[in-house]
């Protein structure tokens, strides 16, 4: 694989470290790429823990293949190639990493293995950050899961990373014609999955929360802390889409059904009526971390996070995630 370029400092240093078997120097050169490679794996897999594992697998493969790197391609390109193929190998072995039809008729599909991505672990590179929000939001990640794995890789390389067709073809060992065809099919699927979202993923997009989003998150947290079901209901769009992951069969598509389900499961009743909340962000989306204090417990303990998609000041989608035993969320375990 070539980029029609001369090796730069990173490539020369990597080659020198490979030839000398200098593991410490190897780590210094490759480690700065870890965050962006992990985001790439996450876009491929929709699961934070899988992405962590596959990023580590990528670095193991890079070390084992270090002598094959000749500097004809950029080091970053070579790393992405190895990460992509590690993800494809993973997906080939797993039959539980595709969306499944929702139990609710007409509600589409669910991605039970979906996990949130904490913003604190996103790449710090500003060039990545300007496109991160719309290509890391949950709706985008879920939509990508509807693509077959190799088509998924083509779409991410071409329309997210902005790679030219020959470069993507080299990385995936495909012809340019095959890459072009796969991209066309992928774009059709993405339009079907995200009919109301913009599809120009490579142009800059803000990643800051709006005032509406901040205000709605605050109101959502206040409603929880006050056990105010009416206020909570008023924040939801009538056509709210709610699901609680990783539990299957929790999808509902109206605010009334969502609230009825929460109340029937004990929300704001004894044992589930002493809440404290903090605002955070995951997947560049407004998020409330919900802490519950059980009777006779002196501390509030992290219970769930609620990731919100807010439209015109109202919650249009609410994706809940079990937040217990997930230190990678970078949230305090207790308050």
Coordinates of C-alpha atoms in Angstrom, one line a residue:
X1 CA 0.0 0.0 0.0
X2 CA 1.4 3.4 -1.0
X3 CA 0.4 7.0 -0.4
X4 CA 2.8 8.3 -3.2
X5 CA 4.7 10.2 -0.5
X6 CA 8.2 10.3 1.1
X7 CA 8.5 9.0 4.6
X8 CA 8.3 11.6 7.3
X9 CA 9.8 11.8 10.8
X10 CA 7.2 9.4 12.4
X11 CA 7.8 6.8 9.7
X12 CA 11.5 7.0 9.9
X13 CA 11.5 6.8 13.7
X14 CA 9.1 3.8 13.5
X15 CA 11.3 2.0 11.1
X16 CA 14.3 2.6 13.3
X17 CA 12.4 1.3 16.4
X18 CA 11.3 -1.7 14.4
X19 CA 14.8 -2.6 13.3
X20 CA 16.2 -2.2 16.8
X21 CA 13.3 -4.0 18.5
X22 CA 13.0 -1.0 20.7
X23 CA 9.7 -1.5 22.4
X24 CA 9.9 1.7 24.4
X25 CA 10.5 3.8 21.3
X26 CA 7.8 1.9 19.5
X27 CA 5.3 2.8 22.2
X28 CA 6.3 6.5 22.2
X29 CA 5.6 6.6 18.4
X30 CA 2.4 4.7 18.3
X31 CA 0.7 5.7 21.5
X32 CA -0.4 9.2 20.3
X33 CA -2.6 7.4 17.7
X34 CA -4.5 5.3 20.4
X35 CA -7.5 7.6 20.9
X36 CA -8.3 8.1 17.2
X37 CA -7.8 4.4 16.5
X38 CA -10.2 3.5 19.4
X39 CA -12.8 5.9 18.0
X40 CA -12.4 4.2 14.7
X41 CA -12.9 0.8 16.2
X42 CA -15.9 2.2 18.1
X43 CA -17.5 3.4 14.9
X44 CA -17.0 0.0 13.5
X45 CA -18.3 -1.9 16.6
X46 CA -20.6 0.4 18.5
X47 CA -19.3 -1.0 21.8
X48 CA -16.7 0.9 24.0
X49 CA -15.3 -2.2 25.6
X50 CA -14.9 -4.0 22.3
X51 CA -13.2 -1.0 20.9
X52 CA -10.8 -0.9 23.7
X53 CA -10.0 -4.6 23.2
X54 CA -9.6 -4.2 19.4
X55 CA -7.4 -1.2 19.8
X56 CA -5.1 -3.2 22.0
X57 CA -5.2 -6.0 19.4
X58 CA -4.2 -3.5 16.8
X59 CA -1.1 -2.5 18.7
X60 CA -0.2 -6.1 19.2
X61 CA -0.5 -6.7 15.4
X62 CA 1.5 -3.6 14.7
X63 CA 4.3 -4.8 16.9
X64 CA 4.2 -8.3 15.3
X65 CA 4.2 -6.8 11.8
X66 CA 6.6 -3.9 12.5
X67 CA 9.3 -5.2 10.1
X68 CA 6.8 -5.2 7.2
X69 CA 6.4 -1.4 7.4
X70 CA 8.7 0.2 4.8
X71 CA 7.4 3.8 5.0
X72 CA 5.7 3.7 1.6
X73 CA 2.4 4.6 3.4
X74 CA 1.9 7.1 6.2
X75 CA 2.2 5.4 9.6
X76 CA -1.3 6.7 10.4
X77 CA -2.7 5.0 7.3
X78 CA -0.9 1.8 8.1
X79 CA -2.3 1.8 11.7
X80 CA -5.8 2.4 10.4
X81 CA -5.5 -0.4 8.0
X82 CA -4.5 -2.8 10.7
X83 CA -7.2 -1.6 13.1
X84 CA -9.9 -1.9 10.4
X85 CA -8.9 -5.5 9.6
X86 CA -8.8 -6.4 13.3
X87 CA -12.4 -5.2 13.5
X88 CA -13.4 -7.1 10.4
X89 CA -11.9 -10.3 11.8
X90 CA -13.8 -9.7 15.1
X91 CA -17.1 -9.2 13.3
X92 CA -16.5 -12.3 11.1
X93 CA -16.3 -14.4 14.3
X94 CA -19.3 -12.9 16.1
X95 CA -22.9 -13.5 15.1
X96 CA -24.3 -11.2 17.9
X97 CA -22.9 -7.9 16.5
X98 CA -25.7 -6.9 14.1
X99 CA -29.0 -5.1 14.8
X100 CA -32.0 -7.2 15.7
X101 CA -35.6 -6.5 14.9
X102 CA -37.4 -4.6 17.7
X103 CA -40.1 -6.5 19.5
X104 CA -42.4 -3.6 19.0
X105 CA -44.0 -3.8 15.5
X106 CA -42.9 -1.0 13.2
X107 CA -40.2 0.3 15.6
X108 CA -37.3 -0.8 13.4
X109 CA -34.4 -2.5 15.0
X110 CA -32.3 -2.4 18.2
X111 CA -28.5 -2.6 18.8
X112 CA -28.3 -4.4 22.1
X113 CA -24.5 -4.3 22.3
X114 CA -24.4 -0.5 21.9
X115 CA -22.4 1.3 24.6
X116 CA -21.8 5.0 25.2
X117 CA -18.4 6.7 24.5
X118 CA -17.2 9.1 27.2
X119 CA -16.2 12.4 25.8
X120 CA -13.1 12.7 28.0
X121 CA -11.6 9.8 26.0
X122 CA -12.3 11.3 22.5
X123 CA -9.2 12.4 20.5
X124 CA -7.8 15.8 21.5
X125 CA -6.8 16.6 17.9
X126 CA -8.9 19.6 16.8
X127 CA -9.3 18.3 13.3
X128 CA -11.0 15.2 14.6
X129 CA -13.1 17.2 17.1
X130 CA -14.8 19.4 14.5
X131 CA -16.4 16.3 12.9
X132 CA -16.6 14.2 16.0
X133 CA -20.1 15.1 17.2
X134 CA -22.2 14.1 14.2
X135 CA -20.1 11.0 13.5
X136 CA -20.0 9.9 17.1
X137 CA -23.6 10.5 18.2
X138 CA -25.6 7.4 19.0
X139 CA -28.0 7.7 16.0
X140 CA -25.0 7.7 13.6
X141 CA -23.3 4.8 15.4
X142 CA -26.5 2.8 15.3
X143 CA -27.1 3.6 11.6
X144 CA -23.6 2.4 10.7
X145 CA -24.3 -0.9 12.3
X146 CA -26.9 -1.6 9.6
X147 CA -24.1 -1.8 7.0
X148 CA -22.4 -5.1 6.3
X149 CA -18.9 -5.0 7.9
X150 CA -16.8 -4.4 4.8
X151 CA -19.3 -1.9 3.5
X152 CA -19.1 -0.3 6.9
X153 CA -15.3 0.0 6.7
X154 CA -15.6 1.6 3.2
X155 CA -18.1 4.1 4.4
X156 CA -16.1 5.1 7.4
X157 CA -12.9 5.4 5.5
X158 CA -14.4 7.4 2.6
X159 CA -17.1 9.5 4.1
X160 CA -15.9 10.0 7.7
X161 CA -12.1 9.9 7.4
X162 CA -12.2 11.4 3.9
X163 CA -9.8 9.0 2.3
X164 CA -9.7 8.9 -1.5
X165 CA -11.0 5.7 -3.1
X166 CA -7.6 4.3 -4.1
X167 CA -6.3 4.7 -0.6
X168 CA -9.4 2.9 0.9
X169 CA -9.1 0.2 -1.8
X170 CA -5.5 -0.4 -0.8
X171 CA -6.3 -0.6 2.9
X172 CA -9.1 -3.1 2.3
X173 CA -7.5 -5.0 -0.5
X174 CA -10.3 -4.2 -2.9
X175 CA -10.6 -2.7 -6.3
X176 CA -11.4 1.0 -6.6
X177 CA -14.6 -0.1 -8.5
X178 CA -15.6 -2.3 -5.5
X179 CA -15.0 0.6 -3.0
X180 CA -17.1 3.0 -5.2
X181 CA -19.9 0.5 -5.4
X182 CA -19.8 -0.3 -1.7
X183 CA -19.9 3.4 -0.8
X184 CA -22.9 4.0 -3.0
X185 CA -24.8 1.2 -1.3
X186 CA -23.7 2.4 2.1
X187 CA -25.0 5.9 1.5
X188 CA -28.4 4.6 0.5
X189 CA -28.7 2.7 3.8
X190 CA -27.5 5.7 5.8
X191 CA -30.1 7.9 4.2
X192 CA -32.7 5.4 5.1
X193 CA -31.5 5.1 8.7
X194 CA -31.0 8.9 9.2
X195 CA -33.7 10.5 7.0
X196 CA -33.8 13.7 9.1
X197 CA -30.0 14.2 9.6
X198 CA -27.5 15.9 7.4
X199 CA -25.3 13.4 5.5
X200 CA -22.3 15.5 4.7
X201 CA -20.1 14.0 7.4
X202 CA -16.8 15.5 6.3
X203 CA -17.7 19.2 6.6
X204 CA -17.1 20.9 9.9
X205 CA -19.8 20.7 12.6
X206 CA -20.0 22.2 16.0
X207 CA -19.5 19.9 19.0
X208 CA -20.6 22.3 21.6
X209 CA -24.0 21.8 23.4
X210 CA -26.6 24.5 22.7
X211 CA -28.3 26.5 25.4
X212 CA -31.5 24.6 24.7
X213 CA -29.7 21.3 25.3
X214 CA -28.1 22.5 28.6
X215 CA -31.4 23.9 29.8
X216 CA -33.3 20.7 29.0
X217 CA -30.8 18.5 30.7
X218 CA -31.0 20.7 33.8
X219 CA -34.8 20.5 33.8
X220 CA -34.6 16.7 33.4
X221 CA -32.3 16.4 36.4
X222 CA -34.4 18.7 38.5
X223 CA -37.5 16.6 37.7
X224 CA -35.7 13.5 38.9
X225 CA -34.5 15.1 42.1
X226 CA -37.9 16.5 42.9
X227 CA -39.7 13.2 41.9
X228 CA -41.9 15.3 39.6
X229 CA -43.4 13.0 37.0
X230 CA -45.5 15.7 35.5
X231 CA -42.5 17.9 34.9
X232 CA -40.7 14.9 33.4
X233 CA -43.5 14.2 31.1
X234 CA -43.6 17.8 29.9
X235 CA -40.0 17.5 28.8
X236 CA -40.7 14.6 26.5
X237 CA -41.9 14.8 22.9
X238 CA -45.0 12.8 22.3
X239 CA -43.2 10.5 19.9
X240 CA -40.3 9.9 22.3
X241 CA -38.1 6.9 21.4
X242 CA -36.8 5.3 24.6
X243 CA -34.7 2.2 25.2
X244 CA -32.7 1.0 28.2
X245 CA -29.5 -0.9 27.4
X246 CA -28.3 -3.6 27.5
X247 CA -31.8 -4.9 28.4
X248 CA -33.7 -6.3 25.4
X249 CA -37.3 -5.5 24.8
X250 CA -37.3 -2.1 26.5
X251 CA -37.9 0.0 23.4
X252 CA -41.0 2.2 23.4
X253 CA -41.9 4.9 21.0
X254 CA -44.3 7.3 22.9
X255 CA -43.7 9.4 25.9
X256 CA -46.8 8.1 27.6
X257 CA -45.7 4.5 27.3
X258 CA -42.2 5.4 28.5
X259 CA -43.5 7.2 31.6
X260 CA -46.0 4.5 32.3
X261 CA -43.2 1.9 32.2
X262 CA -41.0 3.9 34.5
X263 CA -43.7 4.4 37.0
X264 CA -44.8 0.8 36.9
X265 CA -41.2 -0.2 37.6
X266 CA -41.2 1.9 40.7
X267 CA -39.8 5.3 39.6
X268 CA -40.4 8.0 42.2
X269 CA -41.7 5.4 44.7
X270 CA -40.1 4.1 47.9
X271 CA -36.6 2.9 47.2
X272 CA -36.5 4.9 43.9
X273 CA -37.3 8.3 45.1
X274 CA -34.0 9.7 46.4
X275 CA -32.0 11.0 43.4
X276 CA -29.0 13.2 42.7
X277 CA -27.9 14.0 39.2
X278 CA -24.9 15.5 37.5
X279 CA -24.7 16.7 33.9
X280 CA -22.1 15.2 31.6
X281 CA -21.7 14.3 27.9
X282 CA -21.1 11.1 26.1
X283 CA -20.9 10.7 22.3
X284 CA -20.9 14.6 22.2
X285 CA -24.5 14.4 23.5
X286 CA -26.2 15.9 26.6
X287 CA -26.3 13.3 29.3
X288 CA -27.6 13.1 32.9
X289 CA -25.8 10.7 35.3
X290 CA -28.4 9.5 37.8
X291 CA -27.4 8.6 41.3
X292 CA -29.8 6.7 43.6
X293 CA -29.6 6.5 47.4
X294 CA -31.2 3.4 48.8
X295 CA -32.9 3.5 52.2
X296 CA -30.3 3.4 55.0
X297 CA -27.4 4.0 52.6
X298 CA -25.4 7.1 53.4
X299 CA -24.3 7.6 49.8
X300 CA -25.8 8.1 46.4
X301 CA -24.6 5.5 44.0
X302 CA -24.2 5.7 40.2
X303 CA -27.2 4.0 38.8
X304 CA -27.8 4.9 35.1
X305 CA -26.9 7.5 32.5
X306 CA -29.6 9.0 30.3
X307 CA -28.3 10.1 26.9
X308 CA -30.6 12.7 25.4
X309 CA -31.3 13.8 21.8
X310 CA -33.0 17.2 22.2
X311 CA -35.0 18.9 19.5
X312 CA -36.4 22.4 20.0
X313 CA -36.1 22.1 23.8
X314 CA -37.8 18.7 24.1
X315 CA -36.4 15.2 24.5
X316 CA -36.9 13.3 21.2
X317 CA -34.8 10.2 22.1
X318 CA -33.7 9.0 25.5
X319 CA -31.2 6.1 25.6
X320 CA -30.5 4.8 29.1
X321 CA -27.5 2.8 29.9
X322 CA -26.7 0.7 33.0
X323 CA -23.8 2.7 34.5
X324 CA -22.7 0.3 37.3
X325 CA -19.3 -1.2 37.2
X326 CA -18.1 0.9 34.3
X327 CA -15.2 3.0 35.5
X328 CA -14.4 3.9 31.9
X329 CA -17.4 6.3 32.0
X330 CA -15.1 8.6 34.1
X331 CA -17.9 9.4 36.5
X332 CA -17.7 9.3 40.3
X333 CA -19.1 6.0 41.7
X334 CA -20.8 7.8 44.6
X335 CA -22.0 11.3 45.6

